[in-house]
Amino acid sequence: MPKASHEGVILRYSERRGQRLGLRCLIYQESDTDLNIQGASFGAAVAISGDTVMVGMPTHDQTLGRVGVYTRETEGWVRTATILNPKPNSEQSELFGRDLDLGGHSVVIDAQNEAYLFRKQGNRWSLIGAFGRSVPV
């Protein structure tokens, strides 16, 4: 873990009955070239539900974004999936993964102009629908 900064690290603060137990590292930023997350705003949004952690990387691939899915295994937290931006050819800033809301086997992933609903089906996260921004009247 970096000494001077927690950049690129997902930490969990825990407390029990008012006693501070401190920070515990869940996930270190990866540096594999497939994910290419250096400078991708790793951890700009984080959602946890049960044994699943989702990590938003809204500036991955400039501003297209993506979300890493991590599952708790016996050896720790392991990346088990990557949810890609459903609009890979978008010419405007998407920032996919800038906000996340995870509950059970469903997640809403926010982007610049739309929010996307994904549901886990077997071992895959499938796109169920997209919701555009409403405009106040």
PDB file of C-alpha atoms in Angstrom:
ATOM      1  CA  MET A   1       0.000   0.000   0.000  1.00  0.00           C
ATOM      2  CA  PRO A   2       1.355   3.448  -0.818  1.00  0.00           C
ATOM      3  CA  LYS A   3       2.881   5.108   2.252  1.00  0.00           C
ATOM      4  CA  ALA A   4       2.026   8.755   1.641  1.00  0.00           C
ATOM      5  CA  SER A   5      -1.277   8.323  -0.148  1.00  0.00           C
ATOM      6  CA  HIS A   6      -4.168   5.933  -0.401  1.00  0.00           C
ATOM      7  CA  GLU A   7      -4.620   6.696  -4.103  1.00  0.00           C
ATOM      8  CA  GLY A   8      -5.568   3.533  -5.979  1.00  0.00           C
ATOM      9  CA  VAL A   9      -6.621   1.659  -2.837  1.00  0.00           C
ATOM     10  CA  ILE A  10     -10.140   0.796  -1.706  1.00  0.00           C
ATOM     11  CA  LEU A  11     -10.291   0.943   2.088  1.00  0.00           C
ATOM     12  CA  ARG A  12     -13.060   0.042   4.511  1.00  0.00           C
ATOM     13  CA  TYR A  13     -13.421   1.814   7.821  1.00  0.00           C
ATOM     14  CA  SER A  14     -14.970  -0.378  10.476  1.00  0.00           C
ATOM     15  CA  GLU A  15     -16.395   0.339  13.859  1.00  0.00           C
ATOM     16  CA  ARG A  16     -18.082  -1.856  16.471  1.00  0.00           C
ATOM     17  CA  ARG A  17     -20.235  -0.497  19.276  1.00  0.00           C
ATOM     18  CA  GLY A  18     -18.569   2.892  19.077  1.00  0.00           C
ATOM     19  CA  GLN A  19     -15.030   1.416  19.121  1.00  0.00           C
ATOM     20  CA  ARG A  20     -12.895   2.384  16.182  1.00  0.00           C
ATOM     21  CA  LEU A  21     -11.339  -0.660  14.594  1.00  0.00           C
ATOM     22  CA  GLY A  22      -9.567   1.296  11.871  1.00  0.00           C
ATOM     23  CA  LEU A  23      -9.065   0.994   8.151  1.00  0.00           C
ATOM     24  CA  ARG A  24      -8.678  -2.273   6.306  1.00  0.00           C
ATOM     25  CA  CYS A  25      -7.506  -2.539   2.721  1.00  0.00           C
ATOM     26  CA  LEU A  26      -9.939  -4.325   0.448  1.00  0.00           C
ATOM     27  CA  ILE A  27      -8.551  -3.796  -3.048  1.00  0.00           C
ATOM     28  CA  TYR A  28      -5.328  -2.373  -4.472  1.00  0.00           C
ATOM     29  CA  GLN A  29      -5.366  -0.622  -7.825  1.00  0.00           C
ATOM     30  CA  GLU A  30      -4.283  -3.064 -10.454  1.00  0.00           C
ATOM     31  CA  SER A  31      -1.757  -2.233 -13.106  1.00  0.00           C
ATOM     32  CA  ASP A  32      -2.548  -4.903 -15.661  1.00  0.00           C
ATOM     33  CA  THR A  33      -2.537  -3.625 -19.221  1.00  0.00           C
ATOM     34  CA  ASP A  34      -5.885  -5.239 -20.087  1.00  0.00           C
ATOM     35  CA  LEU A  35      -7.672  -3.088 -17.527  1.00  0.00           C
ATOM     36  CA  ASN A  36      -5.341  -0.110 -18.151  1.00  0.00           C
ATOM     37  CA  ILE A  37      -6.592   1.773 -15.105  1.00  0.00           C
ATOM     38  CA  GLN A  38      -3.624   4.003 -14.395  1.00  0.00           C
ATOM     39  CA  GLY A  39      -5.160   7.460 -14.308  1.00  0.00           C
ATOM     40  CA  ALA A  40      -8.668   6.076 -14.740  1.00  0.00           C
ATOM     41  CA  SER A  41     -10.106   7.556 -11.520  1.00  0.00           C
ATOM     42  CA  PHE A  42      -9.982   4.141  -9.888  1.00  0.00           C
ATOM     43  CA  GLY A  43     -12.413   4.223  -6.984  1.00  0.00           C
ATOM     44  CA  ALA A  44     -14.211   7.431  -7.995  1.00  0.00           C
ATOM     45  CA  ALA A  45     -17.331   5.482  -7.004  1.00  0.00           C
ATOM     46  CA  VAL A  46     -17.507   2.328  -4.876  1.00  0.00           C
ATOM     47  CA  ALA A  47     -20.500   0.140  -4.067  1.00  0.00           C
ATOM     48  CA  ILE A  48     -20.520  -2.874  -1.743  1.00  0.00           C
ATOM     49  CA  SER A  49     -23.210  -5.529  -1.382  1.00  0.00           C
ATOM     50  CA  GLY A  50     -22.474  -8.787   0.431  1.00  0.00           C
ATOM     51  CA  ASP A  51     -19.392 -10.379  -1.128  1.00  0.00           C
ATOM     52  CA  THR A  52     -19.340  -8.048  -4.158  1.00  0.00           C
ATOM     53  CA  VAL A  53     -17.520  -4.730  -4.540  1.00  0.00           C
ATOM     54  CA  MET A  54     -17.869  -2.582  -7.644  1.00  0.00           C
ATOM     55  CA  VAL A  55     -15.281   0.087  -8.421  1.00  0.00           C
ATOM     56  CA  GLY A  56     -16.023   2.895 -10.871  1.00  0.00           C
ATOM     57  CA  MET A  57     -13.310   4.119 -13.234  1.00  0.00           C
ATOM     58  CA  PRO A  58     -15.106   6.932 -15.070  1.00  0.00           C
ATOM     59  CA  THR A  59     -12.083   8.329 -16.896  1.00  0.00           C
ATOM     60  CA  HIS A  60     -10.824   4.995 -18.199  1.00  0.00           C
ATOM     61  CA  ASP A  61     -10.131   5.225 -21.940  1.00  0.00           C
ATOM     62  CA  GLN A  62     -10.167   9.019 -21.651  1.00  0.00           C
ATOM     63  CA  THR A  63     -13.781   9.562 -20.530  1.00  0.00           C
ATOM     64  CA  LEU A  64     -15.683   6.440 -21.646  1.00  0.00           C
ATOM     65  CA  GLY A  65     -15.331   4.722 -18.267  1.00  0.00           C
ATOM     66  CA  ARG A  66     -15.834   1.181 -16.957  1.00  0.00           C
ATOM     67  CA  VAL A  67     -16.599  -0.628 -13.712  1.00  0.00           C
ATOM     68  CA  GLY A  68     -14.520  -3.375 -12.092  1.00  0.00           C
ATOM     69  CA  VAL A  69     -16.400  -6.133 -10.248  1.00  0.00           C
ATOM     70  CA  TYR A  70     -14.607  -7.800  -7.342  1.00  0.00           C
ATOM     71  CA  THR A  71     -15.776 -10.836  -5.384  1.00  0.00           C
ATOM     72  CA  ARG A  72     -14.577 -12.004  -1.989  1.00  0.00           C
ATOM     73  CA  GLU A  73     -12.781 -15.320  -2.414  1.00  0.00           C
ATOM     74  CA  THR A  74     -10.761 -17.330   0.114  1.00  0.00           C
ATOM     75  CA  GLU A  75      -7.572 -15.553  -1.077  1.00  0.00           C
ATOM     76  CA  GLY A  76      -9.143 -12.089  -0.769  1.00  0.00           C
ATOM     77  CA  TRP A  77     -10.906  -9.775  -3.218  1.00  0.00           C
ATOM     78  CA  VAL A  78     -10.535 -10.938  -6.822  1.00  0.00           C
ATOM     79  CA  ARG A  79     -11.604  -9.107  -9.990  1.00  0.00           C
ATOM     80  CA  THR A  80     -14.246 -11.392 -11.492  1.00  0.00           C
ATOM     81  CA  ALA A  81     -15.730  -9.125 -14.171  1.00  0.00           C
ATOM     82  CA  THR A  82     -15.448  -5.790 -15.886  1.00  0.00           C
ATOM     83  CA  ILE A  83     -18.575  -3.954 -17.004  1.00  0.00           C
ATOM     84  CA  LEU A  84     -17.831  -1.915 -20.103  1.00  0.00           C
ATOM     85  CA  ASN A  85     -19.556   1.243 -21.216  1.00  0.00           C
ATOM     86  CA  PRO A  86     -22.528   0.213 -23.419  1.00  0.00           C
ATOM     87  CA  LYS A  87     -21.689   3.124 -25.754  1.00  0.00           C
ATOM     88  CA  PRO A  88     -18.045   2.407 -26.668  1.00  0.00           C
ATOM     89  CA  ASN A  89     -18.147   4.632 -29.759  1.00  0.00           C
ATOM     90  CA  SER A  90     -19.590   7.679 -28.042  1.00  0.00           C
ATOM     91  CA  GLU A  91     -17.896  10.877 -29.116  1.00  0.00           C
ATOM     92  CA  GLN A  92     -18.909  12.799 -26.027  1.00  0.00           C
ATOM     93  CA  SER A  93     -17.742  12.451 -22.454  1.00  0.00           C
ATOM     94  CA  GLU A  94     -19.598   9.554 -20.861  1.00  0.00           C
ATOM     95  CA  LEU A  95     -17.880   9.138 -17.474  1.00  0.00           C
ATOM     96  CA  PHE A  96     -19.506   5.696 -17.149  1.00  0.00           C
ATOM     97  CA  GLY A  97     -19.025   4.521 -13.560  1.00  0.00           C
ATOM     98  CA  ARG A  98     -19.023   7.954 -11.914  1.00  0.00           C
ATOM     99  CA  ASP A  99     -21.702   6.747  -9.481  1.00  0.00           C
ATOM    100  CA  LEU A 100     -22.913   3.258  -8.543  1.00  0.00           C
ATOM    101  CA  ASP A 101     -25.853   1.791  -6.652  1.00  0.00           C
ATOM    102  CA  LEU A 102     -25.501  -1.945  -6.028  1.00  0.00           C
ATOM    103  CA  GLY A 103     -28.117  -4.131  -4.394  1.00  0.00           C
ATOM    104  CA  GLY A 104     -27.916  -7.912  -4.539  1.00  0.00           C
ATOM    105  CA  HIS A 105     -27.682  -8.955  -8.192  1.00  0.00           C
ATOM    106  CA  SER A 106     -28.606  -5.563  -9.695  1.00  0.00           C
ATOM    107  CA  VAL A 107     -26.600  -2.382 -10.171  1.00  0.00           C
ATOM    108  CA  VAL A 108     -27.388   1.051 -11.549  1.00  0.00           C
ATOM    109  CA  ILE A 109     -24.330   2.657 -13.118  1.00  0.00           C
ATOM    110  CA  ASP A 110     -24.434   6.379 -13.748  1.00  0.00           C
ATOM    111  CA  ALA A 111     -22.872   8.105 -16.722  1.00  0.00           C
ATOM    112  CA  GLN A 112     -22.933  11.687 -17.956  1.00  0.00           C
ATOM    113  CA  ASN A 113     -26.242  11.518 -19.837  1.00  0.00           C
ATOM    114  CA  GLU A 114     -27.783   8.183 -18.861  1.00  0.00           C
ATOM    115  CA  ALA A 115     -28.003   5.640 -16.089  1.00  0.00           C
ATOM    116  CA  TYR A 116     -27.775   1.930 -16.896  1.00  0.00           C
ATOM    117  CA  LEU A 117     -29.354  -1.021 -15.102  1.00  0.00           C
ATOM    118  CA  PHE A 118     -27.332  -4.254 -15.116  1.00  0.00           C
ATOM    119  CA  ARG A 119     -28.345  -7.560 -13.563  1.00  0.00           C
ATOM    120  CA  LYS A 120     -26.112 -10.513 -12.744  1.00  0.00           C
ATOM    121  CA  GLN A 121     -27.228 -13.578 -14.653  1.00  0.00           C
ATOM    122  CA  GLY A 122     -25.053 -16.584 -13.868  1.00  0.00           C
ATOM    123  CA  ASN A 123     -21.484 -15.261 -13.981  1.00  0.00           C
ATOM    124  CA  ARG A 124     -22.247 -12.337 -16.319  1.00  0.00           C
ATOM    125  CA  TRP A 125     -23.548  -8.819 -15.753  1.00  0.00           C
ATOM    126  CA  SER A 126     -26.085  -8.091 -18.496  1.00  0.00           C
ATOM    127  CA  LEU A 127     -27.523  -4.738 -19.521  1.00  0.00           C
ATOM    128  CA  ILE A 128     -31.257  -4.620 -18.745  1.00  0.00           C
ATOM    129  CA  GLY A 129     -32.012  -1.020 -19.720  1.00  0.00           C
ATOM    130  CA  ALA A 130     -30.920   2.601 -19.932  1.00  0.00           C
ATOM    131  CA  PHE A 131     -32.595   5.647 -18.474  1.00  0.00           C
ATOM    132  CA  GLY A 132     -32.068   9.154 -19.851  1.00  0.00           C
ATOM    133  CA  ARG A 133     -31.826  12.307 -17.782  1.00  0.00           C
ATOM    134  CA  SER A 134     -35.087  14.063 -17.038  1.00  0.00           C
ATOM    135  CA  VAL A 135     -35.295  17.751 -17.751  1.00  0.00           C
ATOM    136  CA  PRO A 136     -37.045  20.006 -15.194  1.00  0.00           C
ATOM    137  CA  VAL A 137     -40.058  21.831 -16.578  1.00  0.00           C
TER     138      VAL A 137
END
